[in-house]
Amino acid sequence: MEYLDNLPPMDLMRSEKMTFVQLIIPVESAHRAISYLGQLGLLQFRDLNDEKSPFQRTFVNQVKRCAEMSRKLRFFKDQIHKAGLLPSPHPASQPDIELEELEMQLAEHEHELIEMNSNTEKLQQTYNELLEFKMVLQKASDFLVSSRSNSTVQEREMVENVYSNDDYADTASLLEQEMQPGPSVQSGVRFVSGIICKSKVLTFERMLFRATRGNMFFNQAAADDQILDPSSNEMVEKTVFVVFFSGEQARTKILKICEAFGANCYPVPEDVTKRMQITREVSSRLSELETTLDAGTRHRDKALTSIGFQLVKWMNMVGREKAVYDTLNMLNFDVTKKCLVGEGWCPIFAKTKIQEALQRATFDSNSQVGIIFHVMDAVESPPTYFRTNRFTSAFQEIVDAYGVANYQEANPAVYTVVTFPFLFAVMFGDWGHGICLLLGALVLIARERKLGTQKLGSFMEMLFGGRYVLLLMSIFSIYCGLIYNEFFSVPFHIFGESAYKCRDSSCSDARSIGLIKSRDPYPFGVDPSWRGSRTELPFLNSLKMKLSILLGVVQMNLGIILSYFNARFFGNSLDIKYQFVPQMIFLNCLFGYLSLLIVIKWCSGSQADLYHVMIYMFLSPFEDLGENKLFWGQGVLQVILLLCAVVAVPWMLFPKPFILKRLHTERFQGRTYGLLGTSDMKIDDEPDSARQHQEDFNFSEEFVHQMIHSIEFVLGAVSNTASYLRLWALSLAHSELSTVFYEKVLLLAWGI
Amino acid sequence: MYGFEALTFNIHSGYLEAIVRGHRSGLLTAADYNNLCQCETLDDIKMHLSATEYGPYLQNEPSPLHTTTIVEKCTLKLVDEYKHMLSQATEPLSTFLQYITYGHMIDNVVLIVTGTLHERDVHELLEKCHPLGMFDSIATLAVAQNMRELYRLVLVDTPLAPYFSECITSEDLDDMNIEIMRNTLYKAYLEDFYDFCQKLGGATAEIMSDLLAFEADRRAVNITINSIGTELTRDDRRKLYSNFGLLYPYGHEELAVCEDIDQVRGVMEKYPPYQTIFAKLSYGESQMLDKAFYEEEVKRLCLAFEQQFHYGVFFAYMRLREQEIRNLMWVSECVAQNQKSRVHDSVVFIF
């Protein structure tokens, strides 16, 4: 006890001591103070305006302005992205600018961009139209030529009065000619030509067919070039079509359908020379427009590039500004409306830093009144804050994924720094693999500064975040690999000669009878001669299995001992007496004993069957152990241990809730008026139980809680021990797989 | 196999049911509506919505907002969710999901036809159409002159085609005709949907028949009230009622002969589920009837989420989201026109 009391305070293991502070900030220096505090990052503000909706808060207008600015910035980013440029920070960046100025600049830029975009869009539209017209002219002229020859054929057919049914188009036009001997130029057939999206052609044709009851002839040809769709900014494939029909009604219908389908119709003169002339005109205008468009795009790209230089900086600035105003919204105005009052948590060590920052803020903003910073009492329990560095943060994150410790509770992350990579190495020990991993980790660490500023993909981000975990894992993996003597499953004689040798020089009976021991044991790790022998698996399995149980029991004991330090720290003697002690007894009577047996068996070289010992310790504790006896008095010891374990279960289950209940009734029934001072003290330095007393003490709830805890512990002790066997299982799987890989892939591939 | 859906339901639809239940928890709550009602400008509304699931859809809108933009973006979210669900769905859930949109299709057809009748621009009309009810050749509706053409040209390709068999006439289109067409189509659609759900069986049939029956009854009441004082004959009116629902058949006989709103009320009060709706209204009033019906519908839709392993949740979710968008539209209209006192007139709280 004496020794435990004199232990160093273990600062690393506990979260930082926090204190509740109040800030009273004059309005004129508020913004600067908050932004300095934000850069410091050591104060957590409490939202004092919880009941107000976001738009009723004080600085809502500024937040809105920031949101609007970030919208504009997103628009720029989008535009830059669309133009295919990369936003790169300019080396010689301009001096810092004020937010108001930035706002004006952004508005200007946005206005300019939108104007340019609309101009480009208009030009693009005309350009598209001309391009489409050109295509229609080219394609439609082919159709017209062929249709003219067709129609002469038709006329001849009509003269001969032959009804040919083989070609539908022919019959259709024949019917039309019979019905409507119209005044049109040639056989009453007229046409509409235009261009339409390729995807719509089928339905378009079907619709035309239905609308004209089949009295039309549809010709189509794919356009040569793709056309830019201004709305989606994508290239679209289009199809030129020419519809032949007769009659005015059909014409209106067809035009309506064209409009409905978004098909652009262009008139194509039937006269060849006129057609040539228009084509020439269109082509010349097209080339003119192209140069204008190019100039516009260049201008726009230039503007966008100049924005791109600043974009990242601006985005950071606006984001920071928004964060500052969001924080300011958490503060309250005091009665005089001249000061802002804020409350929050900060670690005690940071108090001077915060005060410095506040002083700097007062000074920089030329404020007459300083910022008042003082400590207050708080009812609620403080937040947990661990100081981490780049080495420990990854481990802390791993632990936080399972649960965040309460305020000032022991932090398992300290031990995780070693245990996590070590358990990994027990499973995947291989010094070849370890060296590969080490190289990878070293590359990540060497390029830390460069990679830290970049935005990585989600997978790379994970690797980079855990680079120190990887480093430790690789080092431990090399260590364990040396112990296992694994190098891509090839045994190495690093630490001298093997202890075993063949019986004779031919080594013919090595696999059948075995080797003989000739030297001292191999100095470090597993003897390389085991590799490939018949007894390799039984030997390694037994070794690794026992090793994993030893590691498991040690780690579980560590966990329970941590709970002791927690209870001691919070002065909770109840937890020590009725939880820690029986838990220790239970675990060590069963699995601690097993570990003891393992060690004794290793030291004595006995052949006892440990399964048998453990199983019959429960099934028939009084039976004679026979040949499985390891030491004198084992039978008696086992009975005692079993009894202890059986006693430990009700011990951890029953007393605690009943004692809590007694304390509660004593406190509230006023039976111990005289003793109030002492019992109060006792309760007050037990924060956990104190809170239970403040709340409604519910005995059944407390009891069920304790029952669940006890059952969980008892079952957990068994199942966790079994789970630690996974260390062995994965190690086995890993070495077997690397053997298979070595023999079946590498050796076969090299043809050895 | 009634009672055994739980065994196999999750194989095909478990994922989507989880998705839709997740979406449901994103619906605005009463607290959200309370906050929305306190907004002073549309920007405030945007700000409040940016904290909800609508945030990503509204964040890139430049500042002078319009009610239409808000509604458009909110609808876009619904459509995106619907498309996601539809693309993940297998039969028969995908058919079920498609059935949900047919109602919008009918509305869109009617909107376009009425619009072209009044010489509106087609593209302008297309923008007003509900995006869930769009189909390929919808713009071509403008070409048609009468029902027969409408059917033969356009609708024959759409899922609405079978519903059209009742209303193919060669009459020219006019407002009255179109309204009758809408109701005939709707009647056929609801009956078809009802049959489909019955075919699916199980909890889906049970829950959907309740929801669809309510829908059918509501339509019957609305048809009756809207046709009072028009030249629609009793027989024609009778023909527009769907052939299922709580009112079928005796209630329909009585509704068909109603001449004013109080008679309708008399008929409806004979049915206990509808008694509560009409109990809220004073005599002779029909303005608040819509809201009362919506409230009842929302209540029923919410109940659909109480059971698991059925498709009703998809229908319920889509309807609830549409109701929410209607609410948002009303709130933002009230805020935009400075009529905040009237906000509560038409907002139906969902939870």
mmCIF file of N, CA and C in Angstrom, chain A residues 585-659:
data_model
loop_
_atom_site.group_PDB
_atom_site.id
_atom_site.type_symbol
_atom_site.label_atom_id
_atom_site.label_comp_id
_atom_site.label_asym_id
_atom_site.label_seq_id
_atom_site.Cartn_x
_atom_site.Cartn_y
_atom_site.Cartn_z
ATOM 1 N N ILE A 585 -9.243 -12.564 -8.264
ATOM 2 C CA ILE A 585 -9.230 -13.934 -7.742
ATOM 3 C C ILE A 585 -9.786 -14.895 -8.774
ATOM 4 N N PHE A 586 -10.923 -14.516 -9.364
ATOM 5 C CA PHE A 586 -11.571 -15.409 -10.322
ATOM 6 C C PHE A 586 -10.647 -15.692 -11.512
ATOM 7 N N LEU A 587 -10.116 -14.634 -12.077
ATOM 8 C CA LEU A 587 -9.312 -14.814 -13.288
ATOM 9 C C LEU A 587 -8.057 -15.630 -12.984
ATOM 10 N N ASN A 588 -7.399 -15.289 -11.899
ATOM 11 C CA ASN A 588 -6.115 -15.933 -11.662
ATOM 12 C C ASN A 588 -6.250 -17.334 -11.095
ATOM 13 N N CYS A 589 -7.388 -17.613 -10.418
ATOM 14 C CA CYS A 589 -7.582 -18.966 -9.938
ATOM 15 C C CYS A 589 -7.770 -19.914 -11.108
ATOM 16 N N LEU A 590 -8.379 -19.483 -12.146
ATOM 17 C CA LEU A 590 -8.608 -20.383 -13.271
ATOM 18 C C LEU A 590 -7.509 -20.245 -14.313
ATOM 19 N N PHE A 591 -7.382 -19.074 -14.885
ATOM 20 C CA PHE A 591 -6.477 -18.953 -16.032
ATOM 21 C C PHE A 591 -5.062 -18.585 -15.612
ATOM 22 N N GLY A 592 -4.957 -17.916 -14.446
ATOM 23 C CA GLY A 592 -3.624 -17.689 -13.904
ATOM 24 C C GLY A 592 -2.988 -19.039 -13.570
ATOM 25 N N TYR A 593 -3.806 -19.927 -13.021
ATOM 26 C CA TYR A 593 -3.315 -21.264 -12.692
ATOM 27 C C TYR A 593 -2.868 -22.007 -13.952
ATOM 28 N N LEU A 594 -3.674 -21.860 -15.018
ATOM 29 C CA LEU A 594 -3.316 -22.494 -16.293
ATOM 30 C C LEU A 594 -1.961 -21.972 -16.774
ATOM 31 N N SER A 595 -1.760 -20.666 -16.649
ATOM 32 C CA SER A 595 -0.486 -20.090 -17.080
ATOM 33 C C SER A 595 0.657 -20.661 -16.248
ATOM 34 N N LEU A 596 0.376 -20.803 -14.948
ATOM 35 C CA LEU A 596 1.398 -21.373 -14.067
ATOM 36 C C LEU A 596 1.769 -22.780 -14.523
ATOM 37 N N LEU A 597 0.727 -23.567 -14.834
ATOM 38 C CA LEU A 597 0.970 -24.935 -15.297
ATOM 39 C C LEU A 597 1.830 -24.936 -16.560
ATOM 40 N N ILE A 598 1.512 -23.996 -17.474
ATOM 41 C CA ILE A 598 2.251 -23.930 -18.732
ATOM 42 C C ILE A 598 3.721 -23.676 -18.452
ATOM 43 N N VAL A 599 3.968 -22.712 -17.578
ATOM 44 C CA VAL A 599 5.367 -22.362 -17.286
ATOM 45 C C VAL A 599 6.076 -23.536 -16.640
ATOM 46 N N ILE A 600 5.398 -24.176 -15.691
ATOM 47 C CA ILE A 600 6.025 -25.311 -15.011
ATOM 48 C C ILE A 600 6.326 -26.431 -16.005
ATOM 49 N N LYS A 601 5.356 -26.631 -16.914
ATOM 50 C CA LYS A 601 5.557 -27.709 -17.889
ATOM 51 C C LYS A 601 6.755 -27.407 -18.774
ATOM 52 N N TRP A 602 6.881 -26.153 -19.145
ATOM 53 C CA TRP A 602 8.024 -25.779 -19.991
ATOM 54 C C TRP A 602 9.340 -25.986 -19.243
ATOM 55 N N CYS A 603 9.338 -25.577 -17.956
ATOM 56 C CA CYS A 603 10.590 -25.647 -17.198
ATOM 57 C C CYS A 603 10.962 -27.084 -16.888
ATOM 58 N N SER A 604 9.924 -27.889 -16.541
ATOM 59 C CA SER A 604 10.256 -29.222 -16.079
ATOM 60 C C SER A 604 10.329 -30.231 -17.219
ATOM 61 N N GLY A 605 9.812 -29.872 -18.357
ATOM 62 C CA GLY A 605 9.817 -30.809 -19.473
ATOM 63 C C GLY A 605 8.885 -31.986 -19.243
ATOM 64 N N SER A 606 7.863 -31.786 -18.403
ATOM 65 C CA SER A 606 6.933 -32.880 -18.094
ATOM 66 C C SER A 606 6.036 -33.177 -19.299
ATOM 67 N N GLN A 607 5.401 -34.371 -19.295
ATOM 68 C CA GLN A 607 4.543 -34.754 -20.416
ATOM 69 C C GLN A 607 3.078 -34.657 -20.041
ATOM 70 N N ALA A 608 2.768 -33.967 -18.974
ATOM 71 C CA ALA A 608 1.386 -33.923 -18.494
ATOM 72 C C ALA A 608 0.460 -33.301 -19.533
ATOM 73 N N ASP A 609 -0.802 -33.791 -19.522
ATOM 74 C CA ASP A 609 -1.791 -33.262 -20.478
ATOM 75 C C ASP A 609 -2.553 -32.136 -19.788
ATOM 76 N N LEU A 610 -2.309 -30.910 -20.203
ATOM 77 C CA LEU A 610 -2.905 -29.760 -19.508
ATOM 78 C C LEU A 610 -4.413 -29.667 -19.725
ATOM 79 N N TYR A 611 -4.873 -30.093 -20.932
ATOM 80 C CA TYR A 611 -6.335 -30.111 -21.167
ATOM 81 C C TYR A 611 -7.000 -30.938 -20.085
ATOM 82 N N HIS A 612 -6.438 -32.115 -19.910
ATOM 83 C CA HIS A 612 -7.012 -33.060 -18.972
ATOM 84 C C HIS A 612 -7.038 -32.459 -17.579
ATOM 85 N N VAL A 613 -5.936 -31.841 -17.210
ATOM 86 C CA VAL A 613 -5.855 -31.255 -15.876
ATOM 87 C C VAL A 613 -6.936 -30.206 -15.689
ATOM 88 N N MET A 614 -7.047 -29.299 -16.673
ATOM 89 C CA MET A 614 -8.008 -28.194 -16.540
ATOM 90 C C MET A 614 -9.436 -28.707 -16.535
ATOM 91 N N ILE A 615 -9.742 -29.660 -17.429
ATOM 92 C CA ILE A 615 -11.131 -30.116 -17.539
ATOM 93 C C ILE A 615 -11.533 -30.872 -16.274
ATOM 94 N N TYR A 616 -10.643 -31.768 -15.802
ATOM 95 C CA TYR A 616 -11.035 -32.562 -14.642
ATOM 96 C C TYR A 616 -10.944 -31.772 -13.351
ATOM 97 N N MET A 617 -10.315 -30.598 -13.404
ATOM 98 C CA MET A 617 -10.338 -29.720 -12.245
ATOM 99 C C MET A 617 -11.787 -29.304 -11.953
ATOM 100 N N PHE A 618 -12.584 -29.183 -12.999
ATOM 101 C CA PHE A 618 -13.993 -28.826 -12.798
ATOM 102 C C PHE A 618 -14.854 -30.065 -12.619
ATOM 103 N N LEU A 619 -14.605 -31.082 -13.448
ATOM 104 C CA LEU A 619 -15.517 -32.219 -13.484
ATOM 105 C C LEU A 619 -15.390 -33.067 -12.217
ATOM 106 N N SER A 620 -14.179 -33.403 -11.833
ATOM 107 C CA SER A 620 -14.016 -34.218 -10.623
ATOM 108 C C SER A 620 -12.776 -33.731 -9.880
ATOM 109 N N PRO A 621 -12.941 -32.700 -9.082
ATOM 110 C CA PRO A 621 -11.798 -32.045 -8.455
ATOM 111 C C PRO A 621 -11.052 -32.941 -7.451
ATOM 112 N N PHE A 622 -11.753 -33.966 -6.955
ATOM 113 C CA PHE A 622 -11.109 -34.745 -5.887
ATOM 114 C C PHE A 622 -10.393 -35.976 -6.421
ATOM 115 N N GLU A 623 -10.450 -36.173 -7.700
ATOM 116 C CA GLU A 623 -9.844 -37.384 -8.268
ATOM 117 C C GLU A 623 -8.329 -37.236 -8.302
ATOM 118 N N ASP A 624 -7.678 -38.399 -8.295
ATOM 119 C CA ASP A 624 -6.216 -38.367 -8.335
ATOM 120 C C ASP A 624 -5.753 -37.981 -9.738
ATOM 121 N N LEU A 625 -4.722 -37.142 -9.812
ATOM 122 C CA LEU A 625 -4.287 -36.650 -11.118
ATOM 123 C C LEU A 625 -3.494 -37.692 -11.896
ATOM 124 N N GLY A 626 -2.904 -38.665 -11.199
ATOM 125 C CA GLY A 626 -2.161 -39.737 -11.885
ATOM 126 C C GLY A 626 -0.917 -39.203 -12.566
ATOM 127 N N GLU A 627 -0.765 -39.583 -13.802
ATOM 128 C CA GLU A 627 0.487 -39.231 -14.492
ATOM 129 C C GLU A 627 0.539 -37.771 -14.895
ATOM 130 N N ASN A 628 -0.622 -37.069 -14.785
ATOM 131 C CA ASN A 628 -0.642 -35.664 -15.164
ATOM 132 C C ASN A 628 -0.195 -34.737 -14.045
ATOM 133 N N LYS A 629 0.219 -35.334 -12.965
ATOM 134 C CA LYS A 629 0.623 -34.502 -11.828
ATOM 135 C C LYS A 629 1.934 -33.791 -12.135
ATOM 136 N N LEU A 630 1.969 -32.498 -11.892
ATOM 137 C CA LEU A 630 3.160 -31.720 -12.213
ATOM 138 C C LEU A 630 4.000 -31.410 -10.985
ATOM 139 N N PHE A 631 3.347 -31.191 -9.870
ATOM 140 C CA PHE A 631 4.115 -30.852 -8.663
ATOM 141 C C PHE A 631 3.360 -31.371 -7.442
ATOM 142 N N TRP A 632 4.027 -31.354 -6.330
ATOM 143 C CA TRP A 632 3.453 -31.906 -5.094
ATOM 144 C C TRP A 632 2.330 -30.983 -4.588
ATOM 145 N N GLY A 633 1.270 -31.601 -4.148
ATOM 146 C CA GLY A 633 0.176 -30.820 -3.590
ATOM 147 C C GLY A 633 -0.723 -30.182 -4.635
ATOM 148 N N GLN A 634 -0.608 -30.633 -5.878
ATOM 149 C CA GLN A 634 -1.394 -30.016 -6.949
ATOM 150 C C GLN A 634 -2.882 -30.224 -6.731
ATOM 151 N N GLY A 635 -3.274 -31.453 -6.297
ATOM 152 C CA GLY A 635 -4.689 -31.762 -6.120
ATOM 153 C C GLY A 635 -5.318 -30.849 -5.090
ATOM 154 N N VAL A 636 -4.671 -30.649 -3.989
ATOM 155 C CA VAL A 636 -5.219 -29.805 -2.931
ATOM 156 C C VAL A 636 -5.324 -28.363 -3.412
ATOM 157 N N LEU A 637 -4.242 -27.917 -4.067
ATOM 158 C CA LEU A 637 -4.233 -26.540 -4.568
ATOM 159 C C LEU A 637 -5.395 -26.311 -5.520
ATOM 160 N N GLN A 638 -5.638 -27.290 -6.377
ATOM 161 C CA GLN A 638 -6.725 -27.134 -7.358
ATOM 162 C C GLN A 638 -8.064 -26.969 -6.666
ATOM 163 N N VAL A 639 -8.306 -27.776 -5.625
ATOM 164 C CA VAL A 639 -9.585 -27.678 -4.912
ATOM 165 C C VAL A 639 -9.716 -26.290 -4.282
ATOM 166 N N ILE A 640 -8.613 -25.820 -3.704
ATOM 167 C CA ILE A 640 -8.670 -24.495 -3.076
ATOM 168 C C ILE A 640 -8.961 -23.426 -4.122
ATOM 169 N N LEU A 641 -8.245 -23.497 -5.248
ATOM 170 C CA LEU A 641 -8.435 -22.497 -6.303
ATOM 171 C C LEU A 641 -9.868 -22.508 -6.809
ATOM 172 N N LEU A 642 -10.394 -23.722 -6.990
ATOM 173 C CA LEU A 642 -11.761 -23.840 -7.503
ATOM 174 C C LEU A 642 -12.742 -23.203 -6.520
ATOM 175 N N LEU A 643 -12.532 -23.484 -5.245
ATOM 176 C CA LEU A 643 -13.416 -22.905 -4.229
ATOM 177 C C LEU A 643 -13.330 -21.383 -4.264
ATOM 178 N N CYS A 644 -12.100 -20.853 -4.366
ATOM 179 C CA CYS A 644 -11.937 -19.394 -4.427
ATOM 180 C C CYS A 644 -12.714 -18.816 -5.605
ATOM 181 N N ALA A 645 -12.574 -19.477 -6.751
ATOM 182 C CA ALA A 645 -13.246 -18.964 -7.946
ATOM 183 C C ALA A 645 -14.753 -18.978 -7.756
ATOM 184 N N VAL A 646 -15.266 -20.069 -7.128
ATOM 185 C CA VAL A 646 -16.712 -20.172 -6.923
ATOM 186 C C VAL A 646 -17.180 -19.087 -5.956
ATOM 187 N N VAL A 647 -16.385 -18.810 -4.954
ATOM 188 C CA VAL A 647 -16.769 -17.784 -3.987
ATOM 189 C C VAL A 647 -16.726 -16.399 -4.635
ATOM 190 N N ALA A 648 -15.774 -16.209 -5.543
ATOM 191 C CA ALA A 648 -15.588 -14.880 -6.121
ATOM 192 C C ALA A 648 -16.814 -14.399 -6.895
ATOM 193 N N VAL A 649 -17.582 -15.346 -7.453
ATOM 194 C CA VAL A 649 -18.712 -14.916 -8.295
ATOM 195 C C VAL A 649 -19.790 -14.208 -7.477
ATOM 196 N N PRO A 650 -20.335 -14.825 -6.410
ATOM 197 C CA PRO A 650 -21.314 -14.058 -5.611
ATOM 198 C C PRO A 650 -20.700 -12.831 -4.964
ATOM 199 N N TRP A 651 -19.454 -12.890 -4.697
ATOM 200 C CA TRP A 651 -18.749 -11.753 -4.090
ATOM 201 C C TRP A 651 -18.822 -10.528 -4.998
ATOM 202 N N MET A 652 -18.617 -10.739 -6.272
ATOM 203 C CA MET A 652 -18.686 -9.565 -7.149
ATOM 204 C C MET A 652 -20.107 -9.237 -7.541
ATOM 205 N N LEU A 653 -21.038 -10.160 -7.272
ATOM 206 C CA LEU A 653 -22.418 -9.903 -7.707
ATOM 207 C C LEU A 653 -23.224 -9.184 -6.620
ATOM 208 N N PHE A 654 -23.230 -9.694 -5.392
ATOM 209 C CA PHE A 654 -24.223 -9.234 -4.418
ATOM 210 C C PHE A 654 -23.849 -7.999 -3.603
ATOM 211 N N PRO A 655 -22.676 -7.925 -2.977
ATOM 212 C CA PRO A 655 -22.496 -6.872 -1.965
ATOM 213 C C PRO A 655 -22.659 -5.451 -2.484
ATOM 214 N N LYS A 656 -22.117 -5.161 -3.674
ATOM 215 C CA LYS A 656 -22.062 -3.760 -4.092
ATOM 216 C C LYS A 656 -23.435 -3.087 -4.155
ATOM 217 N N PRO A 657 -24.417 -3.680 -4.845
ATOM 218 C CA PRO A 657 -25.716 -2.976 -4.877
ATOM 219 C C PRO A 657 -26.335 -2.830 -3.503
ATOM 220 N N PHE A 658 -26.168 -3.833 -2.623
ATOM 221 C CA PHE A 658 -26.786 -3.723 -1.300
ATOM 222 C C PHE A 658 -26.133 -2.623 -0.484
ATOM 223 N N ILE A 659 -24.805 -2.535 -0.600
ATOM 224 C CA ILE A 659 -24.123 -1.481 0.159
ATOM 225 C C ILE A 659 -24.524 -0.110 -0.361
#
